mmCIF file of C-alpha atoms in Angstrom:
data_model
loop_
_atom_site.group_PDB
_atom_site.id
_atom_site.type_symbol
_atom_site.label_atom_id
_atom_site.label_comp_id
_atom_site.label_asym_id
_atom_site.label_seq_id
_atom_site.Cartn_x
_atom_site.Cartn_y
_atom_site.Cartn_z
ATOM 1 C CA GLN Y 105 11.627 -99.858 -58.167
ATOM 2 C CA PHE Y 106 8.780 -97.537 -57.695
ATOM 3 C CA LYS Y 107 4.880 -98.246 -56.700
ATOM 4 C CA GLU Y 108 2.329 -95.929 -57.891
ATOM 5 C CA ARG Y 109 -0.426 -93.507 -56.435
ATOM 6 C CA LYS Y 110 -2.853 -91.878 -59.063
ATOM 7 C CA THR Y 111 -5.497 -89.183 -58.950
ATOM 8 C CA ALA Y 112 -7.105 -86.761 -61.433
ATOM 9 C CA GLN Y 113 -4.110 -84.256 -61.310
ATOM 10 C CA TYR Y 114 -1.043 -86.424 -60.956
ATOM 11 C CA TRP Y 115 0.279 -90.054 -61.239
ATOM 12 C CA ARG Y 116 2.860 -90.422 -58.547
ATOM 13 C CA LEU Y 117 5.482 -93.220 -58.179
ATOM 14 C CA ASP Y 118 7.109 -93.848 -54.658
ATOM 15 C CA ARG Y 119 10.113 -95.672 -54.343
ATOM 16 C CA VAL Y 120 9.864 -98.957 -53.048
ATOM 17 C CA PRO Y 121 11.190 -99.432 -49.273
ATOM 18 C CA PHE Y 122 13.807 -101.996 -50.088
ATOM 19 C CA ASP Y 123 16.964 -102.341 -52.386
ATOM 20 C CA HIS Y 124 15.564 -103.283 -55.989
ATOM 21 C CA TRP Y 125 17.529 -106.138 -57.926
ATOM 22 C CA LYS Y 126 17.921 -103.409 -60.948
ATOM 23 C CA GLY Y 127 19.409 -100.810 -58.453
ATOM 24 C CA ASN Y 128 17.771 -98.044 -56.407
ATOM 25 C CA ALA Y 129 16.110 -94.992 -57.889
ATOM 26 C CA ALA Y 130 17.823 -91.438 -57.434
ATOM 27 C CA PHE Y 131 14.596 -89.934 -56.143
ATOM 28 C CA PRO Y 132 12.170 -90.888 -53.341
ATOM 29 C CA GLU Y 133 9.117 -90.058 -55.546
ATOM 30 C CA LEU Y 134 8.340 -88.985 -59.207
ATOM 31 C CA GLU Y 135 5.033 -87.068 -59.698
ATOM 32 C CA PHE Y 136 3.726 -86.593 -63.281
ATOM 33 C CA ARG Y 137 1.105 -83.839 -63.828
ATOM 34 C CA TRP Y 138 -1.061 -83.338 -66.678
ATOM 35 C CA MET Y 139 -0.399 -80.238 -68.438
ATOM 36 C CA ASN Y 140 -1.653 -80.055 -72.210
ATOM 37 C CA GLU Y 141 -0.315 -76.194 -72.954
ATOM 38 C CA ALA Y 142 3.159 -75.917 -73.807
ATOM 39 C CA SER Y 143 3.354 -72.393 -72.339
ATOM 40 C CA SER Y 144 2.209 -73.775 -68.985
ATOM 41 C CA ARG Y 145 4.909 -76.588 -68.939
ATOM 42 C CA MET Y 146 7.611 -73.842 -69.890
ATOM 43 C CA ALA Y 147 6.187 -71.560 -66.917
ATOM 44 C CA ALA Y 148 5.932 -74.352 -64.680
ATOM 45 C CA LEU Y 149 9.843 -75.486 -65.608
ATOM 46 C CA LEU Y 150 11.177 -72.051 -65.177
ATOM 47 C CA ALA Y 151 9.330 -71.508 -61.752
ATOM 48 C CA GLY Y 152 10.767 -74.810 -60.506
ATOM 49 C CA GLU Y 153 7.386 -76.209 -60.429
ATOM 50 C CA VAL Y 154 8.298 -79.171 -62.584
ATOM 51 C CA HIS Y 155 11.827 -80.627 -63.272
ATOM 52 C CA ILE Y 156 11.255 -82.281 -66.450
ATOM 53 C CA THR Y 157 9.072 -81.464 -69.417
ATOM 54 C CA ASP Y 158 8.832 -81.734 -73.038
ATOM 55 C CA LEU Y 159 8.686 -78.712 -75.013
ATOM 56 C CA PRO Y 160 8.273 -77.605 -78.733
ATOM 57 C CA GLY Y 161 11.539 -76.919 -80.460
ATOM 58 C CA ASP Y 162 10.481 -73.265 -81.030
ATOM 59 C CA ILE Y 163 10.716 -72.581 -77.472
ATOM 60 C CA GLN Y 164 13.395 -74.730 -76.312
ATOM 61 C CA PRO Y 165 16.052 -72.207 -76.675
ATOM 62 C CA GLN Y 166 14.338 -69.830 -74.445
ATOM 63 C CA ALA Y 167 14.464 -72.602 -71.906
ATOM 64 C CA GLU Y 168 18.148 -73.182 -72.467
ATOM 65 C CA ARG Y 169 18.862 -69.341 -71.935
ATOM 66 C CA ALA Y 170 17.320 -69.492 -68.819
ATOM 67 C CA GLY Y 171 19.813 -72.293 -67.753
ATOM 68 C CA MET Y 172 17.714 -75.575 -68.470
ATOM 69 C CA LYS Y 173 19.275 -78.391 -70.147
ATOM 70 C CA ARG Y 174 18.020 -80.419 -73.327
ATOM 71 C CA LEU Y 175 18.105 -84.287 -73.191
ATOM 72 C CA GLN Y 176 17.415 -86.873 -75.747
ATOM 73 C CA ASN Y 177 16.669 -90.528 -76.088
ATOM 74 C CA GLN Y 178 19.106 -93.184 -76.826
ATOM 75 C CA GLY Y 179 17.382 -95.406 -79.044
ATOM 76 C CA ASN Y 180 15.420 -95.237 -82.294
ATOM 77 C CA SER Y 181 13.502 -91.763 -82.405
ATOM 78 C CA PRO Y 182 9.679 -91.386 -82.716
ATOM 79 C CA ARG Y 183 8.241 -90.829 -86.338
ATOM 80 C CA VAL Y 184 5.737 -88.266 -87.464
ATOM 81 C CA MET Y 185 3.328 -88.670 -90.460
ATOM 82 C CA GLY Y 186 -0.225 -88.068 -91.356
ATOM 83 C CA THR Y 187 -2.761 -90.893 -91.891
ATOM 84 C CA PHE Y 188 -5.412 -91.269 -94.192
ATOM 85 C CA ARG Y 189 -8.880 -92.254 -92.522
ATOM 86 C CA CYS Y 190 -11.245 -93.123 -95.309
ATOM 87 C CA CYS Y 191 -10.970 -96.576 -96.786
ATOM 88 C CA TYR Y 192 -12.301 -99.017 -94.629
ATOM 89 C CA TYR Y 193 -12.299 -102.532 -94.934
ATOM 90 C CA ASP Y 194 -15.163 -104.482 -93.154
ATOM 91 C CA PRO Y 195 -13.579 -107.822 -92.093
ATOM 92 C CA GLN Y 196 -17.233 -109.558 -91.870
ATOM 93 C CA THR Y 197 -18.518 -108.704 -95.243
ATOM 94 C CA LYS Y 198 -15.092 -108.284 -96.858
ATOM 95 C CA GLN Y 199 -16.323 -105.299 -98.535
ATOM 96 C CA TRP Y 200 -13.732 -102.667 -99.551
ATOM 97 C CA PRO Y 201 -13.926 -99.839 -99.754
ATOM 98 C CA LEU Y 202 -17.043 -99.312 -97.441
ATOM 99 C CA TYR Y 203 -17.318 -95.723 -99.158
ATOM 100 C CA PRO Y 204 -16.225 -95.921 -102.884
ATOM 101 C CA ASP Y 205 -17.128 -92.506 -103.428
ATOM 102 C CA ASP Y 206 -14.490 -91.350 -100.713
ATOM 103 C CA ALA Y 207 -11.715 -88.891 -102.275
ATOM 104 C CA LEU Y 208 -9.144 -90.353 -100.428
ATOM 105 C CA THR Y 209 -9.571 -93.706 -102.395
ATOM 106 C CA ASN Y 210 -8.142 -91.942 -105.501
ATOM 107 C CA ILE Y 211 -4.377 -92.356 -105.656
ATOM 108 C CA LYS Y 212 -4.244 -89.059 -107.299
ATOM 109 C CA VAL Y 213 -5.503 -86.828 -104.364
ATOM 110 C CA ARG Y 214 -3.283 -88.867 -101.808
ATOM 111 C CA GLU Y 215 -0.327 -87.909 -104.318
ATOM 112 C CA ALA Y 216 -1.587 -84.157 -104.382
ATOM 113 C CA LEU Y 217 -1.649 -83.924 -100.427
ATOM 114 C CA ASN Y 218 1.790 -85.329 -100.311
ATOM 115 C CA ARG Y 219 3.012 -82.998 -102.980
ATOM 116 C CA SER Y 220 1.586 -79.638 -101.305
ATOM 117 C CA ILE Y 221 3.835 -80.317 -98.234
ATOM 118 C CA ASN Y 222 7.071 -78.503 -98.082
ATOM 119 C CA ARG Y 223 8.687 -81.038 -95.788
ATOM 120 C CA GLU Y 224 12.010 -78.950 -95.564
ATOM 121 C CA GLU Y 225 10.165 -75.800 -94.623
ATOM 122 C CA LEU Y 226 7.907 -77.611 -92.151
ATOM 123 C CA GLY Y 227 11.015 -79.465 -90.593
ATOM 124 C CA LYS Y 228 13.081 -76.578 -90.013
ATOM 125 C CA ALA Y 229 10.210 -75.060 -88.111
ATOM 126 C CA PHE Y 230 8.972 -77.938 -86.205
ATOM 127 C CA ALA Y 231 11.620 -80.863 -86.275
ATOM 128 C CA PRO Y 232 15.269 -79.017 -86.201
ATOM 129 C CA ARG Y 233 16.942 -82.502 -85.541
ATOM 130 C CA ARG Y 234 14.857 -84.470 -87.663
ATOM 131 C CA ALA Y 235 15.790 -87.332 -90.344
ATOM 132 C CA PRO Y 236 13.678 -87.764 -93.121
ATOM 133 C CA VAL Y 237 11.022 -90.840 -93.306
ATOM 134 C CA TYR Y 238 10.809 -92.134 -96.852
ATOM 135 C CA VAL Y 239 8.100 -94.949 -96.111
ATOM 136 C CA THR Y 240 6.663 -94.625 -92.763
ATOM 137 C CA HIS Y 241 7.913 -97.334 -90.286
ATOM 138 C CA PHE Y 242 10.809 -98.434 -92.484
ATOM 139 C CA SER Y 243 14.370 -97.407 -91.951
ATOM 140 C CA PRO Y 244 17.847 -98.768 -92.698
ATOM 141 C CA GLN Y 245 18.182 -100.466 -89.571
ATOM 142 C CA ARG Y 246 15.078 -102.439 -89.970
ATOM 143 C CA LEU Y 247 13.986 -105.360 -92.094
ATOM 144 C CA GLY Y 248 12.481 -104.671 -95.318
ATOM 145 C CA TRP Y 249 14.511 -101.704 -96.285
ATOM 146 C CA ASP Y 250 14.906 -100.797 -99.808
ATOM 147 C CA PRO Y 251 17.514 -98.224 -100.284
ATOM 148 C CA THR Y 252 16.056 -96.757 -103.811
ATOM 149 C CA TRP Y 253 13.256 -95.218 -101.689
ATOM 150 C CA GLU Y 254 15.588 -92.734 -100.631
ATOM 151 C CA THR Y 255 16.829 -91.647 -104.318
ATOM 152 C CA ARG Y 256 13.303 -91.829 -105.490
ATOM 153 C CA PHE Y 257 11.604 -89.860 -102.767
ATOM 154 C CA ALA Y 258 12.105 -86.352 -104.295
ATOM 155 C CA GLU Y 259 10.688 -87.671 -107.841
ATOM 156 C CA LYS Y 260 7.576 -89.301 -105.755
ATOM 157 C CA TYR Y 261 6.930 -87.224 -102.967
ATOM 158 C CA GLY Y 262 8.896 -83.649 -103.462
ATOM 159 C CA TYR Y 263 7.213 -80.264 -103.044
ATOM 160 C CA ASN Y 264 5.292 -79.502 -106.183
ATOM 161 C CA PRO Y 265 2.114 -77.358 -105.289
ATOM 162 C CA ASP Y 266 1.743 -76.979 -109.241
ATOM 163 C CA ARG Y 267 1.884 -80.565 -109.540
ATOM 164 C CA ALA Y 268 -0.613 -81.147 -106.595
ATOM 165 C CA ARG Y 269 -3.080 -78.449 -108.259
ATOM 166 C CA GLN Y 270 -2.846 -80.446 -111.580
ATOM 167 C CA LEU Y 271 -3.525 -84.119 -109.690
ATOM 168 C CA LEU Y 272 -6.735 -82.413 -107.944
ATOM 169 C CA ALA Y 273 -7.915 -81.066 -111.157
ATOM 170 C CA GLU Y 274 -7.277 -84.499 -112.977
ATOM 171 C CA ALA Y 275 -9.286 -85.691 -110.000
ATOM 172 C CA GLY Y 276 -12.240 -83.783 -110.679
ATOM 173 C CA TYR Y 277 -11.855 -81.014 -108.026
ATOM 174 C CA SER Y 278 -11.694 -77.032 -108.753
ATOM 175 C CA ALA Y 279 -12.232 -73.831 -107.338
ATOM 176 C CA ALA Y 280 -15.812 -74.233 -107.821
ATOM 177 C CA LYS Y 281 -15.736 -77.953 -106.485
ATOM 178 C CA PRO Y 282 -12.832 -78.038 -104.052
ATOM 179 C CA LEU Y 283 -11.727 -81.278 -102.510
ATOM 180 C CA GLU Y 284 -12.843 -81.331 -98.916
ATOM 181 C CA ILE Y 285 -11.155 -82.894 -95.863
ATOM 182 C CA SER Y 286 -11.249 -82.989 -92.215
ATOM 183 C CA MET Y 287 -8.460 -82.639 -89.789
ATOM 184 C CA VAL Y 288 -8.307 -82.219 -85.787
ATOM 185 C CA PRO Y 289 -5.302 -80.250 -84.608
ATOM 186 C CA ALA Y 290 -4.634 -82.764 -81.873
ATOM 187 C CA GLN Y 291 -1.679 -83.616 -79.417
ATOM 188 C CA LEU Y 292 0.857 -86.018 -80.682
ATOM 189 C CA THR Y 293 2.289 -88.682 -78.783
ATOM 190 C CA TYR Y 294 5.928 -87.667 -77.870
ATOM 191 C CA ILE Y 295 5.610 -84.712 -80.153
ATOM 192 C CA ALA Y 296 5.352 -81.473 -78.170
ATOM 193 C CA SER Y 297 4.288 -79.192 -81.047
ATOM 194 C CA GLY Y 298 1.560 -81.631 -82.451
ATOM 195 C CA PRO Y 299 -1.277 -79.112 -82.999
ATOM 196 C CA ASP Y 300 0.992 -76.418 -84.809
ATOM 197 C CA ILE Y 301 2.188 -79.160 -86.949
ATOM 198 C CA ALA Y 302 -1.264 -80.092 -87.981
ATOM 199 C CA GLU Y 303 -2.415 -76.544 -88.530
ATOM 200 C CA ALA Y 304 0.725 -75.858 -90.652
ATOM 201 C CA VAL Y 305 -0.080 -78.787 -92.845
ATOM 202 C CA ALA Y 306 -3.541 -77.686 -93.248
ATOM 203 C CA ALA Y 307 -2.202 -74.282 -94.557
ATOM 204 C CA TYR Y 308 -0.134 -76.305 -97.159
ATOM 205 C CA PHE Y 309 -3.207 -78.330 -98.472
ATOM 206 C CA ARG Y 310 -5.420 -74.925 -98.599
ATOM 207 C CA ALA Y 311 -2.686 -73.315 -100.513
ATOM 208 C CA VAL Y 312 -3.499 -75.787 -103.414
ATOM 209 C CA GLY Y 313 -6.913 -75.418 -103.038
ATOM 210 C CA VAL Y 314 -7.895 -77.825 -100.624
ATOM 211 C CA LYS Y 315 -11.071 -76.953 -98.131
ATOM 212 C CA VAL Y 316 -9.907 -78.103 -94.757
ATOM 213 C CA ASN Y 317 -12.137 -78.294 -91.728
ATOM 214 C CA LEU Y 318 -10.196 -78.090 -88.806
ATOM 215 C CA THR Y 319 -12.559 -79.583 -85.927
ATOM 216 C CA SER Y 320 -12.387 -79.843 -82.266
ATOM 217 C CA MET Y 321 -12.745 -83.801 -81.033
ATOM 218 C CA ASP Y 322 -11.882 -85.413 -77.911
ATOM 219 C CA PRO Y 323 -9.622 -88.586 -78.096
ATOM 220 C CA ALA Y 324 -12.357 -91.030 -77.081
ATOM 221 C CA THR Y 325 -14.850 -89.446 -79.607
ATOM 222 C CA GLU Y 326 -12.408 -89.817 -82.444
ATOM 223 C CA THR Y 327 -11.600 -93.267 -81.625
ATOM 224 C CA ALA Y 328 -15.005 -94.245 -81.188
ATOM 225 C CA GLN Y 329 -15.952 -92.911 -84.742
ATOM 226 C CA SER Y 330 -13.057 -94.201 -86.374
ATOM 227 C CA ARG Y 331 -13.814 -97.835 -84.934
ATOM 228 C CA ALA Y 332 -17.052 -97.449 -86.118
ATOM 229 C CA TYR Y 333 -16.033 -96.643 -89.735
ATOM 230 C CA LYS Y 334 -17.701 -93.285 -89.407
ATOM 231 C CA LEU Y 335 -14.871 -90.910 -90.408
ATOM 232 C CA ARG Y 336 -14.454 -90.065 -93.897
ATOM 233 C CA ASP Y 337 -11.784 -87.995 -95.947
ATOM 234 C CA TYR Y 338 -9.922 -87.372 -92.768
ATOM 235 C CA VAL Y 339 -6.308 -86.642 -92.159
ATOM 236 C CA ARG Y 340 -4.987 -87.022 -89.012
ATOM 237 C CA MET Y 341 -1.253 -86.160 -88.088
ATOM 238 C CA GLN Y 342 0.348 -88.939 -85.970
ATOM 239 C CA SER Y 343 3.447 -90.308 -84.215
ATOM 240 C CA THR Y 344 4.588 -93.381 -82.824
ATOM 241 C CA SER Y 345 7.656 -94.909 -81.643
ATOM 242 C CA SER Y 346 6.608 -98.460 -82.458
ATOM 243 C CA SER Y 347 8.319 -101.438 -84.029
ATOM 244 C CA LEU Y 348 7.958 -101.709 -87.862
ATOM 245 C CA LEU Y 349 5.139 -104.325 -87.805
ATOM 246 C CA ASP Y 350 3.272 -102.905 -84.745
ATOM 247 C CA GLY Y 351 3.277 -99.409 -86.528
ATOM 248 C CA MET Y 352 2.017 -100.780 -89.814
ATOM 249 C CA ILE Y 353 -0.661 -102.764 -88.014
ATOM 250 C CA THR Y 354 -1.866 -99.557 -85.727
ATOM 251 C CA TRP Y 355 -1.565 -97.070 -88.071
ATOM 252 C CA ASN Y 356 -1.641 -98.278 -91.679
ATOM 253 C CA LEU Y 357 -3.177 -101.693 -91.812
ATOM 254 C CA ASN Y 358 -5.854 -102.045 -89.092
ATOM 255 C CA TYR Y 359 -8.795 -102.914 -90.912
ATOM 256 C CA ASN Y 360 -10.331 -104.403 -87.650
ATOM 257 C CA THR Y 361 -11.009 -101.526 -85.350
ATOM 258 C CA ALA Y 362 -9.439 -98.092 -86.614
ATOM 259 C CA GLY Y 363 -9.041 -97.787 -90.357
ATOM 260 C CA ASN Y 364 -5.690 -95.865 -90.510
ATOM 261 C CA GLY Y 365 -3.940 -95.308 -93.647
ATOM 262 C CA TYR Y 366 -4.925 -96.042 -97.447
ATOM 263 C CA TYR Y 367 -4.839 -99.943 -98.005
ATOM 264 C CA ASN Y 368 -6.841 -102.513 -99.724
ATOM 265 C CA PRO Y 369 -7.225 -106.218 -99.645
ATOM 266 C CA GLU Y 370 -4.033 -106.693 -101.642
ATOM 267 C CA VAL Y 371 -2.029 -104.952 -98.878
ATOM 268 C CA ILE Y 372 -3.723 -106.756 -96.248
ATOM 269 C CA ALA Y 373 -2.944 -110.291 -97.732
ATOM 270 C CA MET Y 374 0.885 -109.040 -97.822
ATOM 271 C CA SER Y 375 0.821 -108.152 -94.144
ATOM 272 C CA GLU Y 376 -0.786 -111.404 -93.315
ATOM 273 C CA ALA Y 377 1.924 -113.279 -95.095
ATOM 274 C CA VAL Y 378 4.550 -111.470 -93.094
ATOM 275 C CA ASN Y 379 2.675 -112.243 -90.109
ATOM 276 C CA ARG Y 380 2.908 -116.154 -90.951
ATOM 277 C CA GLU Y 381 6.528 -115.999 -91.494
ATOM 278 C CA ILE Y 382 8.883 -116.043 -88.182
ATOM 279 C CA ASP Y 383 12.191 -116.310 -89.839
ATOM 280 C CA PRO Y 384 13.655 -112.834 -90.268
ATOM 281 C CA LYS Y 385 15.186 -113.760 -93.542
ATOM 282 C CA LYS Y 386 12.137 -114.796 -95.074
ATOM 283 C CA GLN Y 387 10.359 -111.716 -93.690
ATOM 284 C CA ASP Y 388 12.807 -109.158 -95.194
ATOM 285 C CA PRO Y 389 11.543 -109.678 -99.026
ATOM 286 C CA LEU Y 390 7.747 -109.713 -97.812
ATOM 287 C CA LEU Y 391 8.355 -106.627 -95.878
ATOM 288 C CA ARG Y 392 10.304 -104.961 -98.943
ATOM 289 C CA LYS Y 393 7.354 -105.786 -101.217
ATOM 290 C CA LEU Y 394 4.739 -104.313 -98.624
ATOM 291 C CA GLY Y 395 6.989 -101.071 -98.508
ATOM 292 C CA GLU Y 396 7.267 -100.656 -102.213
ATOM 293 C CA TRP Y 397 3.355 -100.958 -102.520
ATOM 294 C CA ALA Y 398 3.161 -98.216 -99.578
ATOM 295 C CA PHE Y 399 5.736 -96.082 -101.330
ATOM 296 C CA ASN Y 400 4.021 -96.321 -104.630
ATOM 297 C CA ASN Y 401 0.486 -96.069 -103.609
ATOM 298 C CA TYR Y 402 0.883 -92.995 -101.115
ATOM 299 C CA TRP Y 403 -0.599 -94.939 -98.392
ATOM 300 C CA ASP Y 404 -0.030 -92.041 -95.791
ATOM 301 C CA ILE Y 405 2.064 -88.833 -95.720
ATOM 302 C CA PRO Y 406 5.592 -89.657 -94.291
ATOM 303 C CA LEU Y 407 7.638 -86.530 -92.463
ATOM 304 C CA TRP Y 408 10.150 -87.547 -90.177
ATOM 305 C CA TRP Y 409 12.175 -89.363 -87.380
ATOM 306 C CA VAL Y 410 12.781 -86.792 -84.782
ATOM 307 C CA PRO Y 411 14.537 -87.283 -81.594
ATOM 308 C CA GLN Y 412 12.304 -87.479 -78.181
ATOM 309 C CA GLU Y 413 13.359 -84.524 -76.076
ATOM 310 C CA VAL Y 414 12.722 -83.277 -72.662
ATOM 311 C CA MET Y 415 14.304 -80.181 -71.186
ATOM 312 C CA VAL Y 416 15.318 -80.510 -67.476
ATOM 313 C CA ASN Y 417 16.327 -78.297 -64.813
ATOM 314 C CA PRO Y 418 20.015 -79.197 -64.348
ATOM 315 C CA GLN Y 419 20.159 -78.340 -60.786
ATOM 316 C CA ILE Y 420 17.820 -81.100 -59.947
ATOM 317 C CA VAL Y 421 18.564 -83.714 -62.750
ATOM 318 C CA GLU Y 422 21.785 -84.621 -64.039
ATOM 319 C CA SER Y 423 20.761 -87.219 -66.933
ATOM 320 C CA TRP Y 424 18.078 -89.675 -68.151
ATOM 321 C CA THR Y 425 18.615 -92.789 -70.061
ATOM 322 C CA TRP Y 426 15.538 -93.948 -72.115
ATOM 323 C CA PRO Y 427 15.239 -95.597 -75.389
ATOM 324 C CA ALA Y 428 11.783 -94.205 -76.877
ATOM 325 C CA ALA Y 429 11.442 -96.809 -78.913
ATOM 326 C CA GLY Y 430 9.247 -100.261 -79.125
ATOM 327 C CA SER Y 431 5.786 -99.976 -77.322
ATOM 328 C CA GLY Y 432 6.465 -96.875 -75.386
ATOM 329 C CA GLY Y 433 8.430 -93.291 -75.729
ATOM 330 C CA TRP Y 434 8.486 -92.325 -72.049
ATOM 331 C CA SER Y 435 9.914 -95.193 -69.964
ATOM 332 C CA HIS Y 436 12.947 -96.108 -67.833
ATOM 333 C CA PHE Y 437 12.393 -93.709 -64.985
ATOM 334 C CA GLU Y 438 14.679 -95.289 -62.686
ATOM 335 C CA THR Y 439 17.477 -94.321 -64.910
ATOM 336 C CA ILE Y 440 16.767 -90.568 -63.932
ATOM 337 C CA LYS Y 441 19.917 -89.189 -62.098
ATOM 338 C CA ALA Y 442 19.982 -86.536 -59.573
ATOM 339 C CA ALA Y 443 22.268 -83.526 -59.859
ATOM 340 C CA ARG Y 444 25.385 -83.698 -57.736
#
C-alpha cells in the first residue's frame, strides 16, 4: 500500500495511487525520523512534529497528562535479556571455548550475575507492564515449555546478593581481584529505555563486587568484533520479538557469526537435532531438553516479556493494530487509522 523514499534524515512511505487489495491506507504518506534521544522524541510529540513515538515508561505518564494516548501491540510481546559474549565455538576447528580462561565460562560467575539482579525492582522502574521470562525465548504458548521452570525460578535465579558474592568468591574473585566485565549501554530494539536498563544492571553487578567497564561502541563495530570472536567477558542487554527457534539461533546459539550467550558443543548438538525435525510433536521434547539445559546452565540473563508500546497524538491517530512478533516489531503500518 506504500512505496518508499529514503534519505539520511527520514524514511518516507507514499500511499500507492490505486486501490490496494488489502485496503487503502488512511494517510497519504508516513514519514519515519531517526531520533535516538527519548527527550527529543517526547518534545517532538508534544510539539506536533511527530504523531507516533516510543517513550520510556517513566515519561509515558507525562505524555498522557499532555493528552497523548498509549497504544499496545496485539501479539506476543518482545522479551528483554542479557546475553553473554564470551564462549565462542569455532566451527572450522571445532575448538570450544576459544578462550578457556574467560570468566563467563564459569557457571558460578553466570549464576552470580543472575543472582545479583533485583528483577522486581528493575521491572517496576523500566517495565511496569511486564511478564517474567523464566527461560529466554520459551513461554507457555510455545513448544518445549516446562511449567516447573516457573516454580523453580526463585530458587535458581532469585535476587540474593550475598549468594552472588559467595559464588564469585568460590570462582576465585575478591575485592583485590574483582571479576571484570564490559558492557555497552546501547539502544534496545523496540525498548525505549535500553541504555538505562543496561546502566541499572551494571549497578547491580557493581554492588556485589564486579568491576564493570561501560564502554561506547557503535553497532557496526560491536557486530564486527563479535563476529571476529574478539569480545570477551562481555555482557550485552538485548531484546527481540523473534520466534523461539530464531531467537535461540540468533541470541544463544549463533556459533557461526556472533557468539551470543553461553553454550557448548552439547547444546549445539541439541539445537541441530531440533532443526532436523519438522514434526512439532517430535520437536517438543527436544526443545524441552534444550530449555532445561539453558535453565540449569544460566546461558543468559532472562528478564521479562514486555508489551511493545507507542504514544500517539489522538487528534491525528485513532488506533494501530500490529503484532510485534515474528521477525519484526514495528510492522503493519497500513493498519494505522486516522482520528475522525
